[in-house]
PDB file of C-alpha atoms in Angstrom:
ATOM      1  CA  UNK A 217      27.459  17.309   6.194  1.00 70.00           C
ATOM      2  CA  UNK A 218      25.404  14.796   8.215  1.00 85.00           C
ATOM      3  CA  UNK A 219      22.410  15.714   6.058  1.00 88.00           C
ATOM      4  CA  UNK A 220      24.347  14.835   2.902  1.00 88.00           C
ATOM      5  CA  UNK A 221      25.397  11.516   4.427  1.00 87.00           C
ATOM      6  CA  UNK A 222      21.804  10.690   5.418  1.00 90.00           C
ATOM      7  CA  UNK A 223      20.558  11.685   1.976  1.00 90.00           C
ATOM      8  CA  UNK A 224      23.202   9.494   0.325  1.00 90.00           C
ATOM      9  CA  UNK A 225      22.273   6.590   2.598  1.00 91.00           C
ATOM     10  CA  UNK A 226      18.563   7.022   1.854  1.00 92.00           C
ATOM     11  CA  UNK A 227      19.162   7.149  -1.918  1.00 91.00           C
ATOM     12  CA  UNK A 228      21.423   4.094  -1.709  1.00 93.00           C
ATOM     13  CA  UNK A 229      18.867   2.078   0.281  1.00 93.00           C
ATOM     14  CA  UNK A 230      16.090   3.076  -2.105  1.00 92.00           C
ATOM     15  CA  UNK A 231      18.247   2.133  -5.111  1.00 92.00           C
ATOM     16  CA  UNK A 232      19.215  -1.208  -3.541  1.00 93.00           C
ATOM     17  CA  UNK A 233      15.611  -2.105  -2.780  1.00 91.00           C
ATOM     18  CA  UNK A 234      14.560  -1.078  -6.284  1.00 89.00           C
ATOM     19  CA  UNK A 235      17.410  -3.013  -7.934  1.00 89.00           C
ATOM     20  CA  UNK A 236      16.848  -6.167  -5.886  1.00 88.00           C
ATOM     21  CA  UNK A 237      13.074  -6.259  -6.341  1.00 87.00           C
ATOM     22  CA  UNK A 238      13.141  -5.479 -10.065  1.00 85.00           C
ATOM     23  CA  UNK A 239      12.689  -8.416 -12.458  1.00 84.00           C
ATOM     24  CA  UNK A 240      15.719  -9.427 -14.530  1.00 83.00           C
ATOM     25  CA  UNK A 241      14.049  -8.331 -17.755  1.00 81.00           C
ATOM     26  CA  UNK A 242      13.682  -4.801 -16.340  1.00 83.00           C
ATOM     27  CA  UNK A 243      17.431  -4.377 -15.723  1.00 86.00           C
ATOM     28  CA  UNK A 244      19.468  -2.797 -18.513  1.00 87.00           C
ATOM     29  CA  UNK A 245      23.157  -2.891 -19.535  1.00 87.00           C
ATOM     30  CA  UNK A 246      24.508  -5.164 -16.749  1.00 88.00           C
ATOM     31  CA  UNK A 247      23.278  -8.111 -14.690  1.00 89.00           C
ATOM     32  CA  UNK A 248      21.382  -7.296 -11.528  1.00 88.00           C
ATOM     33  CA  UNK A 249      24.112  -8.489  -9.130  1.00 88.00           C
ATOM     34  CA  UNK A 250      26.632  -6.164 -10.833  1.00 91.00           C
ATOM     35  CA  UNK A 251      24.281  -3.220 -10.305  1.00 89.00           C
ATOM     36  CA  UNK A 252      23.815  -4.150  -6.642  1.00 90.00           C
ATOM     37  CA  UNK A 253      27.588  -4.421  -6.181  1.00 91.00           C
ATOM     38  CA  UNK A 254      28.073  -1.084  -7.946  1.00 90.00           C
ATOM     39  CA  UNK A 255      25.429   0.623  -5.750  1.00 90.00           C
ATOM     40  CA  UNK A 256      27.071  -0.698  -2.573  1.00 91.00           C
ATOM     41  CA  UNK A 257      30.617   0.102  -3.713  1.00 92.00           C
ATOM     42  CA  UNK A 258      29.867   3.673  -4.858  1.00 90.00           C
ATOM     43  CA  UNK A 259      26.626   4.623  -3.084  1.00 88.00           C
ATOM     44  CA  UNK A 260      25.825   8.016  -4.583  1.00 89.00           C
ATOM     45  CA  UNK A 261      27.242   7.502  -8.086  1.00 91.00           C
ATOM     46  CA  UNK A 262      25.971   3.921  -8.296  1.00 91.00           C
ATOM     47  CA  UNK A 263      22.477   4.942  -7.186  1.00 91.00           C
ATOM     48  CA  UNK A 264      22.284   7.819  -9.643  1.00 90.00           C
ATOM     49  CA  UNK A 265      23.533   5.612 -12.477  1.00 90.00           C
ATOM     50  CA  UNK A 266      21.050   2.894 -11.509  1.00 87.00           C
ATOM     51  CA  UNK A 267      18.115   5.290 -11.768  1.00 88.00           C
ATOM     52  CA  UNK A 268      19.350   6.903 -14.977  1.00 89.00           C
ATOM     53  CA  UNK A 269      20.802   3.945 -16.899  1.00 87.00           C
ATOM     54  CA  UNK A 270      20.194   0.665 -15.135  1.00 86.00           C
ATOM     55  CA  UNK A 271      16.465   0.301 -14.724  1.00 82.00           C
ATOM     56  CA  UNK A 272      13.752   0.149 -17.302  1.00 78.00           C
ATOM     57  CA  UNK A 273      10.814   2.437 -16.729  1.00 74.00           C
ATOM     58  CA  UNK A 274       7.275   1.574 -17.746  1.00 71.00           C
ATOM     59  CA  UNK A 275       6.225   2.989 -21.066  1.00 68.00           C
ATOM     60  CA  UNK A 276       3.916   5.947 -20.752  1.00 63.00           C
ATOM     61  CA  UNK A 277       0.619   5.772 -22.476  1.00 64.00           C
ATOM     62  CA  UNK A 278       0.003   8.335 -25.148  1.00 66.00           C
ATOM     63  CA  UNK A 279      -1.714  11.443 -23.786  1.00 67.00           C
ATOM     64  CA  UNK A 280      -5.443  11.787 -24.239  1.00 64.00           C
ATOM     65  CA  UNK A 281      -7.217  14.823 -25.592  1.00 69.00           C
ATOM     66  CA  UNK A 282     -10.488  16.068 -24.173  1.00 66.00           C
ATOM     67  CA  UNK A 283     -12.485  14.507 -26.993  1.00 69.00           C
ATOM     68  CA  UNK A 284     -10.744  11.116 -26.856  1.00 70.00           C
ATOM     69  CA  UNK A 285     -13.403   8.409 -26.373  1.00 71.00           C
ATOM     70  CA  UNK A 286     -11.064   6.460 -24.051  1.00 66.00           C
ATOM     71  CA  UNK A 287     -11.383   9.268 -21.527  1.00 61.00           C
ATOM     72  CA  UNK A 288     -15.113   8.644 -21.149  1.00 62.00           C
ATOM     73  CA  UNK A 289     -15.049   4.856 -20.980  1.00 67.00           C
ATOM     74  CA  UNK A 290     -16.277   3.335 -17.761  1.00 63.00           C
ATOM     75  CA  UNK A 291     -13.587   1.924 -15.512  1.00 59.00           C
ATOM     76  CA  UNK A 292     -13.439  -1.798 -14.832  1.00 60.00           C
ATOM     77  CA  UNK A 293     -14.126  -1.368 -11.124  1.00 64.00           C
ATOM     78  CA  UNK A 294     -17.053   0.749  -9.978  1.00 64.00           C
ATOM     79  CA  UNK A 295     -16.392   3.233  -7.224  1.00 65.00           C
ATOM     80  CA  UNK A 296     -17.123   1.798  -3.778  1.00 71.00           C
ATOM     81  CA  UNK A 297     -20.500   2.696  -2.356  1.00 75.00           C
ATOM     82  CA  UNK A 298     -20.342   5.320   0.361  1.00 78.00           C
ATOM     83  CA  UNK A 299     -20.675   3.971   3.859  1.00 76.00           C
ATOM     84  CA  UNK A 300     -24.018   4.726   5.464  1.00 79.00           C
ATOM     85  CA  UNK A 301     -23.885   7.524   7.993  1.00 77.00           C
ATOM     86  CA  UNK A 302     -25.009   6.611  11.481  1.00 77.00           C
ATOM     87  CA  UNK A 303     -27.510   9.280  12.530  1.00 82.00           C
ATOM     88  CA  UNK A 304     -27.452   8.290  16.205  1.00 83.00           C
ATOM     89  CA  UNK A 305     -25.722  10.521  18.714  1.00 86.00           C
ATOM     90  CA  UNK A 306     -22.688   9.297  20.601  1.00 87.00           C
ATOM     91  CA  UNK A 307     -24.781   8.848  23.744  1.00 90.00           C
ATOM     92  CA  UNK A 308     -27.289   6.702  21.845  1.00 91.00           C
ATOM     93  CA  UNK A 309     -24.504   4.587  20.382  1.00 89.00           C
ATOM     94  CA  UNK A 310     -22.985   4.053  23.835  1.00 92.00           C
ATOM     95  CA  UNK A 311     -26.400   3.146  25.294  1.00 93.00           C
ATOM     96  CA  UNK A 312     -26.993   0.640  22.477  1.00 92.00           C
ATOM     97  CA  UNK A 313     -23.553  -0.868  23.035  1.00 92.00           C
ATOM     98  CA  UNK A 314     -24.174  -1.195  26.788  1.00 95.00           C
ATOM     99  CA  UNK A 315     -27.517  -2.867  26.055  1.00 95.00           C
ATOM    100  CA  UNK A 316     -25.800  -5.339  23.699  1.00 95.00           C
ATOM    101  CA  UNK A 317     -23.159  -6.073  26.348  1.00 95.00           C
ATOM    102  CA  UNK A 318     -25.872  -6.664  28.968  1.00 96.00           C
ATOM    103  CA  UNK A 319     -27.715  -9.047  26.619  1.00 95.00           C
ATOM    104  CA  UNK A 320     -24.461 -10.906  25.895  1.00 95.00           C
ATOM    105  CA  UNK A 321     -23.859 -11.277  29.662  1.00 95.00           C
ATOM    106  CA  UNK A 322     -27.395 -12.626  30.150  1.00 95.00           C
ATOM    107  CA  UNK A 323     -26.946 -15.115  27.294  1.00 95.00           C
ATOM    108  CA  UNK A 324     -23.654 -16.265  28.821  1.00 94.00           C
ATOM    109  CA  UNK A 325     -25.375 -16.811  32.182  1.00 94.00           C
ATOM    110  CA  UNK A 326     -28.108 -18.880  30.494  1.00 93.00           C
ATOM    111  CA  UNK A 327     -25.504 -21.002  28.699  1.00 93.00           C
ATOM    112  CA  UNK A 328     -23.556 -21.518  31.898  1.00 93.00           C
ATOM    113  CA  UNK A 329     -26.693 -22.595  33.856  1.00 92.00           C
ATOM    114  CA  UNK A 330     -27.725 -24.982  31.094  1.00 92.00           C
ATOM    115  CA  UNK A 331     -24.234 -26.470  31.074  1.00 91.00           C
ATOM    116  CA  UNK A 332     -24.391 -26.949  34.862  1.00 90.00           C
ATOM    117  CA  UNK A 333     -27.692 -28.740  34.407  1.00 82.00           C
ATOM    118  CA  UNK A 334     -29.775 -26.201  36.273  1.00 60.00           C
ATOM    119  CA  UNK A 335     -31.826 -25.238  33.223  1.00 53.00           C
ATOM    120  CA  UNK A 336     -33.135 -21.760  32.728  1.00 47.00           C
TER     121      UNK A 336
END
């Protein structure tokens, strides 16, 4: 029984979030606040009715056949370029990172000496 209660709670929360975030023109048969009240008052029945009757689903596009020219049109966004693969070994990467850290420390020392007026 606890599983049924958790399932009912999950469906109710999902239905509430969906009902609250849906635009008013996507709600059918009753105003949005009535649906929310109905979902809270009768969680399982209200949620099921919300998903079956209360919300408007997006219209599906007509299916495409294999020869449909729309299937072969280029998409608006090109696929992202693959990231370059770093051919260095882990040890080489660590050594390069340590070298960069050492150079950053040296640059910080130079900046500090110049700020103190000692010049480098």
